[in-house]
mmCIF file of C-alpha atoms and ligand atoms in Angstrom:
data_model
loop_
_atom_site.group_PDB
_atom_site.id
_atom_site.type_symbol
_atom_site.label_atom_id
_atom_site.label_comp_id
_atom_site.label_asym_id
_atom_site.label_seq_id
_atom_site.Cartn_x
_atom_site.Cartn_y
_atom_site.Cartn_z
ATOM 1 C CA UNK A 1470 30.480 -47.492 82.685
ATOM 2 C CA UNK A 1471 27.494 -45.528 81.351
ATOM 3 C CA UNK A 1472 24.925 -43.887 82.925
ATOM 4 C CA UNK A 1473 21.634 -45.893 81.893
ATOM 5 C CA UNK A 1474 18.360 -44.842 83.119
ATOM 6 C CA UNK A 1475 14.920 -46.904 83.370
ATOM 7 C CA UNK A 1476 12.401 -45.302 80.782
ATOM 8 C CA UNK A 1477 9.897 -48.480 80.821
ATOM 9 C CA UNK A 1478 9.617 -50.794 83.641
ATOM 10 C CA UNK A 1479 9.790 -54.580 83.422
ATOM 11 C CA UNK A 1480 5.824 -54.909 84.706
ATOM 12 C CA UNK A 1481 4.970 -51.798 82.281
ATOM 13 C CA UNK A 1482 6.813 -54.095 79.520
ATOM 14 C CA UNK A 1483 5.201 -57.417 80.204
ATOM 15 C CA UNK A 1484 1.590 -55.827 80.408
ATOM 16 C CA UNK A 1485 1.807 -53.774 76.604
ATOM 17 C CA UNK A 1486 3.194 -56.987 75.411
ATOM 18 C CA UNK A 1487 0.571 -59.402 76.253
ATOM 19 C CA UNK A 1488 -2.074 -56.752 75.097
ATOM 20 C CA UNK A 1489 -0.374 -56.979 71.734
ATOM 21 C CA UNK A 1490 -0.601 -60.540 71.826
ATOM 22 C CA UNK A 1491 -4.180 -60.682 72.653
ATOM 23 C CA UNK A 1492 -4.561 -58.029 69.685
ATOM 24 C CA UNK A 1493 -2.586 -60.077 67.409
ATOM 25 C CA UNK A 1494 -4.734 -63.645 68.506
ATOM 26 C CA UNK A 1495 -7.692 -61.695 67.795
ATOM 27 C CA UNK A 1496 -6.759 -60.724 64.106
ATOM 28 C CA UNK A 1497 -5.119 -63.702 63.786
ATOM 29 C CA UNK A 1498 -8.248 -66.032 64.655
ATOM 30 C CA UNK A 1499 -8.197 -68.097 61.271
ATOM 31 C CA UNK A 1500 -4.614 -67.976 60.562
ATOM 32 C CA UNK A 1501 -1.587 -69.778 60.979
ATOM 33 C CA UNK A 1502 1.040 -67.594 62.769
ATOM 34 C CA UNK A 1503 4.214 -67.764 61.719
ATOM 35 C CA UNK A 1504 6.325 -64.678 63.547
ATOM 36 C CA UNK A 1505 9.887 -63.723 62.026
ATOM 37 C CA UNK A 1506 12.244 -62.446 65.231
ATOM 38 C CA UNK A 1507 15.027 -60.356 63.893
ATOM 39 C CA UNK A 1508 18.214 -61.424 65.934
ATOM 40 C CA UNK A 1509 19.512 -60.446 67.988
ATOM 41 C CA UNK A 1510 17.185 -57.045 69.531
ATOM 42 C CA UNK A 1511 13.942 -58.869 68.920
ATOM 43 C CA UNK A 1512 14.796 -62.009 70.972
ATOM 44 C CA UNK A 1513 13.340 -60.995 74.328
ATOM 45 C CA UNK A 1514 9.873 -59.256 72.889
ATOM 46 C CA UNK A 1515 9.741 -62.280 70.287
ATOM 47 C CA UNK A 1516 9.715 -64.839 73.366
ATOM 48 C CA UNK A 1517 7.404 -62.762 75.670
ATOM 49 C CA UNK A 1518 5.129 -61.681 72.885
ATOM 50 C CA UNK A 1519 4.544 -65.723 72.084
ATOM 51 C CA UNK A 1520 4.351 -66.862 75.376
ATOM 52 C CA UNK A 1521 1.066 -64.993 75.756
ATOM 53 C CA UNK A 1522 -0.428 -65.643 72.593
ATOM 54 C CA UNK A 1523 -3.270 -68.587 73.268
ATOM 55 C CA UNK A 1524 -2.860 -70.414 70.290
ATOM 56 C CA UNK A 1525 -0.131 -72.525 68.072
ATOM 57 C CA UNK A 1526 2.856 -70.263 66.623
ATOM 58 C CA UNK A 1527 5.561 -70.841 64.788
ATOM 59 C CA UNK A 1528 8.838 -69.165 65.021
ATOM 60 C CA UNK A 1529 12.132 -68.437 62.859
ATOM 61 C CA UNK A 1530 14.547 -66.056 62.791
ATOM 62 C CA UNK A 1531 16.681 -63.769 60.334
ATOM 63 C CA UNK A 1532 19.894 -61.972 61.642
ATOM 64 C CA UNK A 1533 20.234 -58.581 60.022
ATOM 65 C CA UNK A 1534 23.410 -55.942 60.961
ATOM 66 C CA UNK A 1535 22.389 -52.330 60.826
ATOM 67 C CA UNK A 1536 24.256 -50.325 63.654
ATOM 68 C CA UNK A 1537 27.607 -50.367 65.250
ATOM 69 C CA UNK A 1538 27.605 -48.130 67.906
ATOM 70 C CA UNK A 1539 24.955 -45.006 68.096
ATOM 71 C CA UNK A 1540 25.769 -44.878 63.943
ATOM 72 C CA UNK A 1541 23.717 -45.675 61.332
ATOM 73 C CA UNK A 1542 25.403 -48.300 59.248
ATOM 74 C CA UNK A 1543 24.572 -50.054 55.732
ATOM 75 C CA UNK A 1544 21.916 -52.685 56.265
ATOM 76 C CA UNK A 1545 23.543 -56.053 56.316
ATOM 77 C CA UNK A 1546 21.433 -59.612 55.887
ATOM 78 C CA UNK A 1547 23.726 -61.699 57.988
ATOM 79 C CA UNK A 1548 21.502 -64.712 57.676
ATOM 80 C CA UNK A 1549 18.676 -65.849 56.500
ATOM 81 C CA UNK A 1550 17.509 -68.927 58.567
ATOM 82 C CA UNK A 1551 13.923 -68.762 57.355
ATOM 83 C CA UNK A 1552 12.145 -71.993 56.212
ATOM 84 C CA UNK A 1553 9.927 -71.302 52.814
ATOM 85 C CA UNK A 1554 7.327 -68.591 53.525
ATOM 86 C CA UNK A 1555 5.522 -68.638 50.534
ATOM 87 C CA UNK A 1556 1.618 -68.735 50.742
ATOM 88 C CA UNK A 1557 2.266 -68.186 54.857
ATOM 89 C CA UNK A 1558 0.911 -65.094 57.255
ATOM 90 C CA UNK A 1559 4.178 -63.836 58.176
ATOM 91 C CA UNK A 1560 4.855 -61.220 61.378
ATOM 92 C CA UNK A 1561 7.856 -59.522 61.602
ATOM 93 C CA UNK A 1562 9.003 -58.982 65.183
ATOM 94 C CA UNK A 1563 11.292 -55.749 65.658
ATOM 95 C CA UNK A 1564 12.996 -54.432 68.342
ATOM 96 C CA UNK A 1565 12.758 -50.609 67.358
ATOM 97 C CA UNK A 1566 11.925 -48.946 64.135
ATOM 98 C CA UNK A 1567 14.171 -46.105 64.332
ATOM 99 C CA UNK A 1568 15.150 -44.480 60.650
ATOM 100 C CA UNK A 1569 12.942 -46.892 58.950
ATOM 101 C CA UNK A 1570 16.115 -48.361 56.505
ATOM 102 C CA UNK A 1571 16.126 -51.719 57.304
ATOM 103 C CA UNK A 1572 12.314 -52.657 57.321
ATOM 104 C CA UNK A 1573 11.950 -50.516 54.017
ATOM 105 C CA UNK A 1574 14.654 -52.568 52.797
ATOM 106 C CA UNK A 1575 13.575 -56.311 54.477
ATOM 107 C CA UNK A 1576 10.006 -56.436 53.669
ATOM 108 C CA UNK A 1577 10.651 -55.948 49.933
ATOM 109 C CA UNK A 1578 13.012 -58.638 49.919
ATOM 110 C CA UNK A 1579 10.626 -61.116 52.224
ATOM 111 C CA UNK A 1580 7.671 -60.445 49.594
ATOM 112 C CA UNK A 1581 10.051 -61.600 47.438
ATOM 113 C CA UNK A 1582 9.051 -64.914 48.708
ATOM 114 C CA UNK A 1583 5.156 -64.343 47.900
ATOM 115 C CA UNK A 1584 4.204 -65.162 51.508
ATOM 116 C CA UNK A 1585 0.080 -64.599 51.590
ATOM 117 C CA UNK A 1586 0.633 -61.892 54.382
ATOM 118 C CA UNK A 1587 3.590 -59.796 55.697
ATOM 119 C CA UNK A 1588 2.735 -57.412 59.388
ATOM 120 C CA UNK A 1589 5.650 -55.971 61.322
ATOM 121 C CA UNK A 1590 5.116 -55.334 64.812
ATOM 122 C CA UNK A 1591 7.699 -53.411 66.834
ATOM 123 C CA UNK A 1592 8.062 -53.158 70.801
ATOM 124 C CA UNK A 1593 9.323 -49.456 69.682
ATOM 125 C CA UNK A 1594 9.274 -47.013 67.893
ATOM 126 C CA UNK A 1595 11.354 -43.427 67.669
ATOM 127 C CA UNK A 1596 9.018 -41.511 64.273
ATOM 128 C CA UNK A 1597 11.204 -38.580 65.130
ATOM 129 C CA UNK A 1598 14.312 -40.382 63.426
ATOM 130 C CA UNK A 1599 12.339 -41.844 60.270
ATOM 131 C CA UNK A 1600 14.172 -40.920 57.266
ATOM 132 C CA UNK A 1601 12.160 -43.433 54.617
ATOM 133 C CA UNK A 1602 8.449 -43.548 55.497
ATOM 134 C CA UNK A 1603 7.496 -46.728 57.541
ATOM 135 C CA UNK A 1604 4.740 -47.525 59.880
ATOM 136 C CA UNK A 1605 4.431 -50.992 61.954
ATOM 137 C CA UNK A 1606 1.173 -53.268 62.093
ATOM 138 C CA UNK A 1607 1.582 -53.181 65.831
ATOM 139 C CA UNK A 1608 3.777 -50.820 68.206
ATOM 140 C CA UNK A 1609 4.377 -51.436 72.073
ATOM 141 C CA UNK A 1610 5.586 -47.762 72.823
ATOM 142 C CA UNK A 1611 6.581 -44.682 71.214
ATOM 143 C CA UNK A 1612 9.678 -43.572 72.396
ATOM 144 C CA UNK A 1613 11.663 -40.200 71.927
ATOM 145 C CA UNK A 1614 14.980 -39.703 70.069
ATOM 146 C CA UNK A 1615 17.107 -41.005 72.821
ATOM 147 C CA UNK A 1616 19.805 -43.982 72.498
ATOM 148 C CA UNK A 1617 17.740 -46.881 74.075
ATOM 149 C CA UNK A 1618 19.745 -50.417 75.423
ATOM 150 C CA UNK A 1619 17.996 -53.260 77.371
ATOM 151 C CA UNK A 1620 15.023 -56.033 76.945
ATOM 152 C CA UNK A 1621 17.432 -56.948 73.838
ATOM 153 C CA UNK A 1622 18.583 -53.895 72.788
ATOM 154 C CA UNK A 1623 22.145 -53.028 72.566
ATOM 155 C CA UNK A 1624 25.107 -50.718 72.803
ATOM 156 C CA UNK A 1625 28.118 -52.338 71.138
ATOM 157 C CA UNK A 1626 26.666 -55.401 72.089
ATOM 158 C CA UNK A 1627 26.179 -54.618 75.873
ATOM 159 C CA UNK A 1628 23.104 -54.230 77.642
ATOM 160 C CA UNK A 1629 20.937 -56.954 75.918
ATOM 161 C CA UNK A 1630 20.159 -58.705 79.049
ATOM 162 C CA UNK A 1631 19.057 -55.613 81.095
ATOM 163 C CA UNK A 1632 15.261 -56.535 82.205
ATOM 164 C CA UNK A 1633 14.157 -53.453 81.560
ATOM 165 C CA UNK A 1634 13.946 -50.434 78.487
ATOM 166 C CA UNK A 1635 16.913 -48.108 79.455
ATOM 167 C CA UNK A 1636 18.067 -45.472 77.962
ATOM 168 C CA UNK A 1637 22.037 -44.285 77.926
ATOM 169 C CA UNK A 1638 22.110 -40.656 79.588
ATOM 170 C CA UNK A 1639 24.928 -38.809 77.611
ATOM 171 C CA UNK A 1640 26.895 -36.637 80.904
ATOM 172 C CA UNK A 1641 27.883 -33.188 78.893
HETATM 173 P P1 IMP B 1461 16.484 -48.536 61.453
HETATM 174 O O1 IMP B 1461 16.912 -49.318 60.241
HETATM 175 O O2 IMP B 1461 17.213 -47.238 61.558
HETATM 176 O O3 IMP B 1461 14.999 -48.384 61.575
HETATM 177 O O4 IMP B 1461 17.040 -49.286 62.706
HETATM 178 C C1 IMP B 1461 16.599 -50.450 63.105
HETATM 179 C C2 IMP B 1461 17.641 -51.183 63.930
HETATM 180 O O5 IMP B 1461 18.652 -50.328 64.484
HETATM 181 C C3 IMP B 1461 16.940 -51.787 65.109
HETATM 182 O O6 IMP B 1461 16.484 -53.072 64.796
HETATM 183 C C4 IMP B 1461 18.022 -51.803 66.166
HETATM 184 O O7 IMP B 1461 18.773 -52.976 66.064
HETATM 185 C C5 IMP B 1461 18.905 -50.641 65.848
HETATM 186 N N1 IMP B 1461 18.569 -49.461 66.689
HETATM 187 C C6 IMP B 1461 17.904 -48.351 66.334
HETATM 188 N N2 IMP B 1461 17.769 -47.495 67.360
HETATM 189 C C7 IMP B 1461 18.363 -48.082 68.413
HETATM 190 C C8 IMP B 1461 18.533 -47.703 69.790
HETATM 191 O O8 IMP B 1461 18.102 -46.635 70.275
HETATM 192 N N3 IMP B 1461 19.193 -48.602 70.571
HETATM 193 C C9 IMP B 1461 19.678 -49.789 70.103
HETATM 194 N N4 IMP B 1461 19.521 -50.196 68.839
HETATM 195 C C10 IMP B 1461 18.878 -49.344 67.994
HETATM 196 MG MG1 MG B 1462 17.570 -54.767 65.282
#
């Protein structure tokens, strides 16, 4: 069993999120919404982040494979279910922006598409891991270079449902 250890709390979580939201309705004002979750991490902040945003949105999802384990792996497009973005304001909903590889590598391929706007907004984000340059629309928290699991987030698949951000304390 590992050692996981609370780093943001469920209320702390819930309040930065519906501030986003409000940010987001606010920009958003004259535009259709259409957010893109990125199954499976973004399911949780994709649901709570829509809940509190006061106006119609539409949601779809893309599953994308990037980690197994704590490793980096190859970016994998597992599949697309998106319906035809073109001339639509997209958002991208992430779970964590951690190296930066598979945004740098899935925006490209949604403007492909020629939506009429592409933002990503991220619940997290660890800059100290970037290895290609990329910075979100909108970011919940910064978080330091620790392996994080819960509020979708995974180890090896575990974890997801965890309530909270946790983190997995390594016992050297
Ligand atoms: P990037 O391509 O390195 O930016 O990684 C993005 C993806 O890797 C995220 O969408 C997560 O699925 C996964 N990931 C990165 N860091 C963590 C972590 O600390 N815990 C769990 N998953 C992570
Ligand atoms: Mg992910």
């Amino acid at each position: 069993m590992d050692n996981i250890k609370v780093l943001i709390d469920e209320k702390t979580l819930k309040q930065r999120i519906k501030d986003i939201a409000k940010e987001i309705e606010k920009d958003y004002k004259d535009k259709e919404i259409n957010l893109i979750c990125i199954l499976k991490g973004s399911i949780f902040f994709t649901c709570e982040l829509a809940k509190n945003i006061n106006k119609n949105v539409k949601i779809d999802f893309l599953r994308i494979a990037s980690y197994d384990g704590t490793d980096s792996n190859k970016i994998k497009l597992v599949a697309d279910l998106l319906p035809s973005i073109k001339d639509k304001d997209i958002i991208v909903i992430e779970d964590i922006i951690d190296t930066g590889k598979t945004l740098n590598y899935l925006i490209p391929y949604l403007k492909k598409s020629n939506p009429s706007s592409i933002k990503v907004c991220t619940l997290l984000d660890k800059p100290s891991r970037r290895i290609v340059d990329f910075k979100a629309d909108y970011v919940g928290f910064e978080v330091e270079d620790k392996f994080i699991v819960g509020y979708g987030l995974d180890y090896n698949q575990n974890y997801r449902n965890l309530p909270f951000i946790g983190y997995i304390e390594k016992n050297d």
